[in-house]
Coordinates of C-alpha atoms in Angstrom, one line a residue:
M1 CA 3.2 -36.4 147.2
Y2 CA 2.8 -35.0 150.6
K3 CA 5.8 -32.9 151.7
K4 CA 5.3 -31.1 155.0
R5 CA 2.9 -30.3 157.8
F6 CA 3.2 -26.7 159.0
D7 CA 3.1 -27.0 162.8
K8 CA 1.6 -24.2 164.8
T9 CA 2.7 -25.1 168.3
G10 CA 6.1 -25.7 169.8
K11 CA 7.2 -29.2 168.6
R12 CA 10.4 -29.3 170.5
I13 CA 8.8 -28.0 173.7
M14 CA 6.1 -30.7 173.5
S15 CA 8.7 -33.4 172.9
V16 CA 10.7 -32.3 176.0
V17 CA 7.6 -32.1 178.1
L18 CA 6.4 -35.5 177.1
A19 CA 9.9 -37.0 177.7
A20 CA 9.8 -35.6 181.2
V21 CA 6.3 -37.2 181.7
M22 CA 4.8 -34.2 183.2
A23 CA 7.6 -33.8 185.8
V24 CA 7.1 -30.1 185.7
P25 CA 3.5 -28.8 186.0
L26 CA 4.0 -25.7 183.8
L27 CA 6.6 -24.6 181.3
A28 CA 7.0 -21.3 179.6
G29 CA 5.4 -21.3 176.2
V30 CA 3.2 -24.3 176.8
T31 CA -0.5 -23.5 176.8
A32 CA -3.2 -25.2 178.8
K33 CA -4.4 -26.9 175.6
D34 CA -0.9 -28.2 174.9
M35 CA -0.6 -29.5 178.5
S36 CA -3.9 -31.3 178.1
K37 CA -2.6 -33.1 175.0
V38 CA 0.6 -34.1 176.8
Q39 CA -1.5 -35.4 179.6
A40 CA -3.6 -37.4 177.1
A41 CA -0.3 -38.9 175.7
T42 CA 0.9 -40.0 179.1
S43 CA -2.4 -41.4 180.1
L44 CA -3.3 -43.5 177.1
K45 CA -4.2 -47.0 178.3
N46 CA -4.0 -50.5 177.0
P47 CA -7.3 -52.1 176.1
S48 CA -9.5 -53.6 178.8
I49 CA -12.0 -56.5 178.7
A50 CA -14.8 -56.3 181.3
S51 CA -16.3 -59.3 183.0
N52 CA -19.2 -59.3 180.5
G53 CA -16.7 -59.6 177.7
V54 CA -16.9 -56.0 176.4
A55 CA -13.6 -54.6 175.2
T56 CA -12.7 -50.9 175.4
W57 CA -9.9 -49.1 173.6
D58 CA -8.5 -45.6 174.0
C59 CA -8.4 -43.9 170.6
V60 CA -6.4 -41.2 168.8
Y61 CA -6.9 -39.1 165.6
F62 CA -4.0 -39.4 163.2
G63 CA -3.9 -38.7 159.5
R64 CA -6.9 -38.3 157.1
Y65 CA -8.6 -40.6 154.6
P66 CA -11.8 -40.7 152.6
Q67 CA -14.5 -42.2 154.8
S68 CA -17.9 -40.4 155.1
D69 CA -18.0 -39.4 151.4
A70 CA -18.7 -42.4 149.1
T71 CA -17.1 -40.6 146.2
G72 CA -13.7 -40.2 148.0
K73 CA -13.6 -36.5 147.3
K74 CA -13.6 -35.6 151.0
S75 CA -11.1 -36.8 153.6
D76 CA -11.9 -37.3 157.3
P77 CA -9.7 -37.6 160.3
I78 CA -8.7 -41.3 160.9
K79 CA -9.7 -42.7 164.3
W80 CA -7.3 -45.4 165.6
R81 CA -7.8 -47.9 168.5
V82 CA -4.8 -48.1 170.8
L83 CA -4.0 -51.9 170.9
S84 CA -1.0 -51.2 173.2
V85 CA 1.0 -48.3 174.5
N86 CA 4.6 -48.4 175.8
G87 CA 6.0 -45.0 176.6
N88 CA 5.9 -43.1 173.3
D89 CA 5.1 -46.2 171.2
A90 CA 1.4 -46.6 170.5
Y91 CA 0.3 -49.7 168.5
L92 CA -2.7 -48.5 166.5
M93 CA -5.5 -50.2 164.5
S94 CA -8.0 -48.3 162.5
D95 CA -11.4 -48.1 164.1
C96 CA -13.1 -48.7 160.7
N97 CA -12.1 -50.5 157.5
L98 CA -10.5 -47.8 155.5
D99 CA -10.4 -49.2 151.9
A100 CA -11.1 -52.2 149.8
R101 CA -8.1 -53.8 148.2
R102 CA -7.0 -57.1 146.9
Y103 CA -4.3 -58.9 148.9
N104 CA -2.5 -59.5 145.6
E105 CA -3.6 -58.2 142.2
T106 CA -3.3 -61.6 140.6
W107 CA -2.9 -65.2 141.7
D108 CA -3.4 -67.2 138.5
S109 CA 0.2 -67.9 137.7
K110 CA 2.7 -70.5 138.8
E111 CA 5.0 -67.8 140.0
V112 CA 2.4 -66.4 142.4
L113 CA 1.2 -69.8 143.5
K114 CA 4.8 -70.8 144.3
N115 CA 6.3 -67.6 145.6
L116 CA 3.6 -65.3 147.0
T117 CA 4.3 -64.0 150.5
W118 CA 3.3 -61.0 152.6
D119 CA 6.7 -59.6 151.6
N120 CA 6.0 -59.5 147.8
S121 CA 2.2 -58.9 147.9
T122 CA 0.7 -55.8 146.3
I123 CA -1.3 -55.0 149.5
R124 CA 2.0 -54.5 151.4
S125 CA 3.4 -52.3 148.6
W126 CA 0.2 -50.2 148.4
L127 CA 0.0 -49.7 152.2
N128 CA 3.6 -48.4 152.3
G129 CA 4.1 -46.8 148.9
Y130 CA 6.7 -49.3 147.6
G131 CA 7.8 -49.4 144.0
S132 CA 7.5 -52.1 141.4
D133 CA 10.5 -54.1 142.6
S134 CA 8.7 -54.9 145.8
N135 CA 5.9 -57.1 144.6
L136 CA 5.4 -60.0 142.2
C137 CA 2.9 -58.0 140.0
K138 CA 5.5 -55.2 139.4
A139 CA 2.9 -52.6 140.4
D140 CA 4.4 -49.2 141.3
Y141 CA 2.8 -47.6 144.3
S142 CA 5.5 -45.1 145.0
K143 CA 3.4 -42.2 143.8
E144 CA -0.1 -43.2 144.9
S145 CA -0.5 -45.3 148.0
F146 CA -2.3 -45.5 151.3
M147 CA 0.8 -44.0 153.0
S148 CA 0.9 -40.9 150.7
K149 CA -2.9 -40.4 150.7
A150 CA -3.4 -40.7 154.4
F151 CA -0.3 -39.0 155.9
A152 CA 1.8 -35.8 155.5
A153 CA 5.6 -36.2 155.4
S154 CA 5.9 -35.2 159.1
E155 CA 3.2 -37.8 160.0
Q156 CA 5.0 -40.5 157.9
A157 CA 8.1 -39.7 159.9
A158 CA 6.3 -40.3 163.1
I159 CA 5.2 -43.8 162.1
M160 CA 7.8 -46.3 163.4
T161 CA 9.3 -48.9 161.2
T162 CA 8.3 -52.2 162.6
T163 CA 9.9 -55.7 162.3
V164 CA 6.9 -57.7 161.1
T165 CA 7.0 -61.4 161.7
N166 CA 5.1 -63.5 159.2
S167 CA 4.3 -67.2 158.8
A168 CA 3.6 -69.5 155.8
P169 CA 6.5 -69.3 155.0
S170 CA 8.2 -67.8 158.1
H171 CA 10.1 -64.6 157.4
Q172 CA 10.3 -61.0 158.6
T173 CA 9.8 -57.6 156.9
A174 CA 10.3 -54.0 158.0
D175 CA 7.2 -52.0 157.4
K176 CA 5.5 -48.8 158.6
V177 CA 2.0 -49.9 157.8
F178 CA 0.8 -53.5 157.8
L179 CA -2.1 -55.8 158.6
L180 CA -2.7 -57.8 161.8
S181 CA -1.7 -61.5 161.9
Y182 CA -3.9 -64.3 163.1
E183 CA -1.8 -64.4 166.3
E184 CA -2.4 -60.7 167.0
A185 CA -6.1 -60.9 166.1
T186 CA -6.5 -63.5 168.9
N187 CA -4.4 -61.7 171.5
P188 CA -6.5 -60.8 174.5
S189 CA -4.1 -58.1 175.5
Y190 CA -5.2 -56.2 172.4
G191 CA -8.9 -56.6 173.4
F192 CA -9.6 -59.7 171.2
S193 CA -11.0 -63.1 172.1
A194 CA -8.3 -65.8 172.2
S195 CA -10.4 -68.0 170.0
G196 CA -10.5 -67.3 166.3
D197 CA -13.2 -69.8 165.6
T198 CA -16.0 -68.0 167.5
A199 CA -17.8 -64.7 166.9
N200 CA -16.1 -61.8 168.7
P201 CA -17.6 -58.2 168.5
A202 CA -14.1 -56.8 169.2
R203 CA -13.1 -58.1 165.7
S204 CA -16.3 -56.8 164.0
I205 CA -15.1 -53.8 162.1
K206 CA -17.5 -51.4 160.2
N207 CA -17.0 -50.3 156.6
T208 CA -17.0 -46.6 155.9
A209 CA -19.3 -45.2 153.2
Y210 CA -16.2 -44.9 151.0
V211 CA -15.4 -48.6 151.4
A212 CA -19.0 -49.7 150.8
A213 CA -18.9 -47.9 147.5
G214 CA -15.8 -49.8 146.4
G215 CA -13.1 -47.6 148.0
S216 CA -10.1 -46.8 145.8
Y217 CA -11.2 -49.4 143.2
G218 CA -14.5 -47.5 142.8
R219 CA -16.6 -48.4 139.8
D220 CA -13.9 -50.8 138.6
M221 CA -14.8 -53.2 141.5
K222 CA -17.3 -55.8 140.4
N223 CA -18.0 -57.1 143.9
K224 CA -18.3 -54.1 146.2
P225 CA -18.3 -54.5 150.0
S226 CA -21.7 -53.9 151.6
S227 CA -22.4 -51.5 154.3
G228 CA -22.1 -52.6 157.9
N229 CA -19.3 -54.8 159.1
G230 CA -16.7 -55.8 156.5
Y231 CA -14.6 -58.8 155.8
W232 CA -11.1 -57.6 156.5
R233 CA -7.8 -59.3 155.6
L234 CA -5.1 -60.6 157.9
R235 CA -1.6 -60.8 156.5
N236 CA -1.4 -64.6 156.9
L237 CA -1.4 -66.7 153.8
V238 CA -2.8 -70.2 154.0
K239 CA -0.1 -72.9 153.8
E240 CA -2.4 -75.5 152.3
Y241 CA -3.9 -73.0 149.8
P242 CA -1.2 -70.5 148.7
N243 CA -3.6 -68.5 146.7
N244 CA -5.7 -67.8 149.8
A245 CA -5.3 -65.3 152.6
M246 CA -7.0 -65.4 156.0
Y247 CA -9.7 -62.9 156.8
V248 CA -12.1 -61.9 159.6
G249 CA -15.8 -62.1 158.9
A250 CA -18.5 -59.7 159.9
T251 CA -19.2 -61.4 163.2
G252 CA -15.5 -61.5 164.1
I253 CA -14.8 -65.1 163.2
I254 CA -11.4 -65.7 161.7
Y255 CA -11.6 -67.8 158.5
Q256 CA -8.3 -69.7 158.6
D257 CA -8.8 -71.4 155.3
G258 CA -9.0 -67.9 153.8
Y259 CA -10.2 -66.9 150.3
Y260 CA -8.6 -66.0 147.0
V261 CA -6.0 -63.2 147.3
D262 CA -7.3 -61.4 144.2
M263 CA -10.8 -60.8 145.5
G264 CA -11.4 -57.1 145.7
N265 CA -14.4 -57.0 148.0
Y266 CA -12.2 -57.7 151.1
T267 CA -11.3 -54.7 153.1
V268 CA -8.3 -53.2 154.7
C269 CA -8.0 -52.4 158.4
P270 CA -4.4 -51.2 158.7
V271 CA -2.2 -51.1 161.8
L272 CA 1.0 -49.1 162.6
H273 CA 3.2 -48.0 165.5
L274 CA 3.0 -44.3 166.2
N275 CA 5.7 -42.2 168.0
L276 CA 3.6 -40.1 170.3
S277 CA 6.3 -37.5 171.1
D278 CA 5.1 -34.9 168.6
T279 CA 1.7 -34.0 170.0
T280 CA 1.0 -31.6 167.1
L281 CA 0.4 -34.6 164.8
W282 CA -2.4 -36.4 166.7
S283 CA -5.1 -35.8 169.2
Y284 CA -7.0 -37.9 171.8
A285 CA -10.2 -39.3 170.3
G286 CA -11.9 -40.7 173.4
T287 CA -12.8 -44.4 173.7
V288 CA -14.7 -47.0 171.8
S289 CA -16.1 -50.3 173.0
S290 CA -17.0 -53.6 171.3
D291 CA -20.7 -53.1 172.4
G292 CA -20.9 -50.0 170.2
S293 CA -20.6 -47.4 172.9
S294 CA -18.0 -44.6 172.9
T295 CA -16.9 -41.4 174.6
A296 CA -15.9 -38.2 172.9
G297 CA -12.4 -37.0 172.5
E298 CA -10.7 -33.8 171.3
V299 CA -11.4 -32.0 168.0
P300 CA -8.9 -33.4 165.5
P301 CA -6.0 -31.0 164.7
T302 CA -6.4 -28.6 161.8
I303 CA -4.9 -29.9 158.6
E304 CA -2.4 -27.7 156.8
V305 CA -0.3 -29.8 154.5
S306 CA 1.8 -29.0 151.5
M307 CA 1.4 -31.2 148.4
E308 CA 2.8 -31.2 144.9
D309 CA 0.8 -31.7 141.7
S310 CA 3.2 -34.0 139.8
K311 CA 1.7 -32.9 136.4
T312 CA 2.6 -29.2 136.8
G313 CA 5.1 -29.1 139.6
T314 CA 2.7 -26.7 141.4
E315 CA 2.7 -26.8 145.2
Y316 CA -0.7 -26.6 147.0
V317 CA -1.4 -26.3 150.7
T318 CA -4.5 -27.6 152.3
K319 CA -6.6 -25.1 154.3
E320 CA -9.1 -27.6 155.6
E321 CA -10.8 -27.4 158.9
P322 CA -12.0 -30.7 160.6
G323 CA -15.6 -31.4 159.6
S324 CA -15.6 -29.2 156.5
N325 CA -17.8 -30.4 153.6
E326 CA -15.0 -30.4 151.0
N327 CA -11.3 -30.7 150.6
T328 CA -9.8 -27.2 149.9
V329 CA -6.4 -26.0 148.9
E330 CA -4.4 -22.9 148.3
Y331 CA -2.4 -22.5 145.1
S332 CA 0.8 -22.1 147.1
K333 CA 3.8 -21.9 144.8
A334 CA 4.3 -22.2 141.1
S335 CA 7.1 -24.3 139.8
E336 CA 10.3 -22.5 139.0
D337 CA 10.0 -23.2 135.3
M338 CA 6.4 -21.9 135.0
S339 CA 6.0 -19.7 131.9
G340 CA 3.7 -18.5 129.3
D341 CA 0.0 -19.0 129.9
V342 CA -1.0 -20.1 133.4
V343 CA -4.3 -21.5 134.6
I344 CA -5.1 -21.6 138.3
P345 CA -7.6 -24.5 138.2
E346 CA -11.0 -24.7 139.9
T347 CA -10.0 -28.1 141.3
V348 CA -6.9 -30.3 141.4
K349 CA -6.5 -34.0 141.9
I350 CA -3.6 -35.2 144.0
N351 CA -3.0 -38.7 145.2
G352 CA -6.5 -39.7 144.0
V353 CA -8.2 -36.9 146.0
T354 CA -9.9 -33.9 144.4
Y355 CA -9.4 -30.6 146.1
T356 CA -11.2 -27.2 145.5
V357 CA -8.7 -24.4 144.9
T358 CA -10.0 -21.5 146.9
S359 CA -7.0 -19.1 147.1
V360 CA -3.7 -18.0 145.6
A361 CA -1.1 -17.8 148.3
D362 CA 1.1 -14.8 149.3
N363 CA 4.2 -14.7 147.0
A364 CA 2.9 -17.5 144.8
F365 CA 4.3 -16.0 141.5
K366 CA 6.5 -13.3 143.0
N367 CA 9.1 -12.0 140.6
N368 CA 8.3 -14.6 137.9
K369 CA 9.5 -13.0 134.7
K370 CA 8.2 -15.7 132.4
I371 CA 4.5 -15.8 132.8
K372 CA 2.4 -13.8 130.3
K373 CA -1.2 -14.7 130.9
V374 CA -3.1 -15.9 134.0
V375 CA -6.6 -17.3 134.2
I376 CA -7.8 -17.6 137.8
G377 CA -10.5 -20.3 138.4
N378 CA -14.0 -19.6 139.6
N379 CA -13.5 -21.2 143.0
V380 CA -10.7 -18.8 144.0
K381 CA -11.8 -16.2 146.6
V382 CA -8.6 -14.7 147.7
I383 CA -5.5 -13.4 145.8
G384 CA -2.7 -13.2 148.3
E385 CA -0.3 -10.5 149.2
N386 CA 2.5 -10.1 146.6
A387 CA 1.0 -13.0 144.7
F388 CA 2.0 -11.6 141.3
M389 CA 4.4 -8.9 142.5
G390 CA 7.1 -8.1 140.0
C391 CA 5.7 -10.3 137.2
S392 CA 7.1 -7.9 134.6
N393 CA 6.0 -9.8 131.5
L394 CA 2.4 -10.5 132.8
Q395 CA 0.1 -8.9 130.1
S396 CA -3.3 -10.4 130.8
V397 CA -5.2 -11.5 134.0
T398 CA -8.7 -13.0 134.1
M399 CA -10.1 -13.2 137.6
G400 CA -12.7 -15.8 138.5
K401 CA -16.2 -14.6 139.4
N402 CA -16.0 -15.5 143.1
V403 CA -12.9 -13.5 144.0
T404 CA -13.7 -11.4 147.1
T405 CA -10.2 -10.2 148.2
I406 CA -7.2 -8.8 146.4
K407 CA -4.5 -8.4 149.0
A408 CA -1.7 -5.8 149.3
K409 CA 0.7 -5.6 146.4
A410 CA -1.0 -8.5 144.6
F411 CA -0.1 -7.0 141.2
Y412 CA 2.6 -4.6 142.3
K413 CA 4.7 -3.4 139.3
C414 CA 3.2 -5.8 136.8
T415 CA 4.5 -3.3 134.2
K416 CA 3.1 -4.9 131.1
L417 CA -0.4 -5.5 132.4
K418 CA -2.8 -3.6 130.1
K419 CA -6.3 -4.2 131.4
I420 CA -8.1 -5.8 134.4
T421 CA -11.7 -6.6 135.3
I422 CA -12.5 -6.5 139.1
P423 CA -15.3 -9.0 139.6
S424 CA -18.7 -8.2 141.3
K425 CA -17.9 -10.0 144.6
V426 CA -14.7 -8.2 145.4
N427 CA -15.1 -6.3 148.7
K428 CA -11.5 -5.6 149.6
I429 CA -8.4 -4.3 147.7
G430 CA -5.2 -4.1 149.6
K431 CA -2.7 -1.2 149.7
Q432 CA -0.6 -0.8 146.5
A433 CA -2.5 -3.7 144.9
F434 CA -1.9 -2.3 141.4
Y435 CA 0.9 0.1 142.3
G436 CA 3.3 0.8 139.4
C437 CA 1.3 -1.0 136.7
K438 CA 2.3 1.8 134.3
N439 CA 0.6 0.2 131.2
L440 CA -2.7 -0.6 133.0
K441 CA -4.9 1.5 130.7
T442 CA -8.3 -0.2 131.0
I443 CA -10.0 -1.1 134.3
T444 CA -13.5 -2.4 134.6
I445 CA -14.9 -2.4 138.1
K446 CA -18.1 -4.6 138.4
T447 CA -18.3 -4.7 142.2
T448 CA -20.4 -2.3 144.2
R449 CA -18.9 -3.4 147.5
L450 CA -15.9 -1.1 147.7
S451 CA -15.5 1.9 149.9
N452 CA -12.6 4.2 151.0
K453 CA -12.1 2.0 154.1
N454 CA -11.7 -1.3 152.3
V455 CA -9.4 -0.1 149.5
G456 CA -5.9 0.3 150.6
S457 CA -3.7 3.4 150.2
K458 CA -2.0 3.8 146.8
A459 CA -3.9 0.8 145.5
F460 CA -3.9 2.4 141.9
K461 CA -0.9 4.6 142.2
G462 CA 1.3 4.6 139.1
I463 CA -1.2 3.1 136.6
H464 CA -1.3 4.6 133.1
S465 CA -1.9 8.3 133.5
K466 CA -4.7 8.3 130.9
A467 CA -6.3 5.1 132.0
T468 CA -10.0 4.5 131.3
I469 CA -11.9 3.2 134.3
K470 CA -15.5 2.0 134.0
I471 CA -17.4 1.9 137.3
P472 CA -21.0 1.0 138.3
K473 CA -23.5 3.7 137.6
K474 CA -25.0 3.8 141.1
K475 CA -21.6 4.1 142.7
F476 CA -20.2 6.7 140.3
S477 CA -19.8 9.7 142.7
A478 CA -18.4 7.6 145.6
Y479 CA -16.0 5.6 143.4
K480 CA -14.8 8.6 141.5
K481 CA -13.7 10.3 144.7
M482 CA -12.4 7.1 146.2
L483 CA -10.3 6.2 143.1
K484 CA -8.7 9.7 143.1
S485 CA -7.7 9.2 146.7
K486 CA -6.1 5.8 146.0
G487 CA -3.7 7.1 143.3
V488 CA -5.7 7.5 140.1
G489 CA -4.3 10.5 138.2
S490 CA -6.2 13.6 137.2
K491 CA -6.0 12.7 133.5
A492 CA -7.7 9.4 133.9
K493 CA -11.1 9.0 132.4
I494 CA -13.7 7.6 134.8
K495 CA -17.0 6.7 133.3
K496 CA -20.2 4.8 134.0

């Protein structure tokens, strides 16, 4: 699950500035960019409806979810409409339908017909990441849910727990993420028409490419939503038909007689209350209007989130820039009990999203005495500083073909390492990268991109005194001289 967002700006400073509501024009440590974000927070507006009926909402970027990519492999920043704002409390509704889910996984049982409520529905459990005790179907969403897929731990903490009032039957729940009710979807203060029986462009919500392809149900969904505006669920069940839930049609009409709760081609347009005080977690996203017009906002914040692969216990950190073409992660930290043979994969799937593994982090395996063999996947480009430092039982390393950088002390004092092949794309080797690898007797250098400047001092100091080093023929003279200057002993055999 998501664990932590690594913030790059002063979280406490921003909170204080926001609480002061711009009472002080400049504070030490607050950049102009930070100040503009605080200004955006304090100037978010409630929706407006013009005389011609066009509704306009301020928007924010918060969290990420598959949207533009039909396969769900790439996540995009989520744009939210501000339905209301009161101080630091912003009530948000997603600008697009984000997924296709059933209101409840089944309805064809007496228990469901008699007892189904918003409280025990599977849609509520999936949105919030509740376990099997929270819904009639006993479905466990504690490990894979909308909440865990869309938000980092720090983002989840910024989502306020809301007392949600429900009807048919009347009761209340405490949720972080939920669906609009009929009453809210006909509230003019939120930008909607007061009539649910007439078409209303403000309630016409577009499906993303991911939703149109079936969303998280994917190929398992028999009836996929089409592109364009979706049919999105409200949280109201229909009193007269307990197996039906209300929904909003493509034109914005609310169908109060609803449709079967187990139909999967209905979409999800979630809502939540966001605490705006931590401005590192969100950014202003301009405005959108019910006539299709919009204004530009800020670039969404860079995502850098720590996640754990539950299968291996490995921690990964995203290194994704907004607008990138794929989800990428760094192999951040091996589990404490990692031993024997280790594979750093080309890709990893976490919370239903596939990520490309492009680097091994600094200190990822530092001082691990148990690993013996490492195979580094072909998508890895960078091996971090001290990544395998002190791995005294590491005997074999196979680097992927796309490695370009081996940082300082990456294999420092891997005393049982016997041979290594440096791939053809490597253009930098940091200082003391192989320092003290006293049993490193065979080195094959395939790259022709090295020079004295991009190989660090003592990079090969302390390897086996009689090591055999094979180097490219056309770089023989230059490499021989360079290797000697980087610690290779006089008894080593350097050959073409």
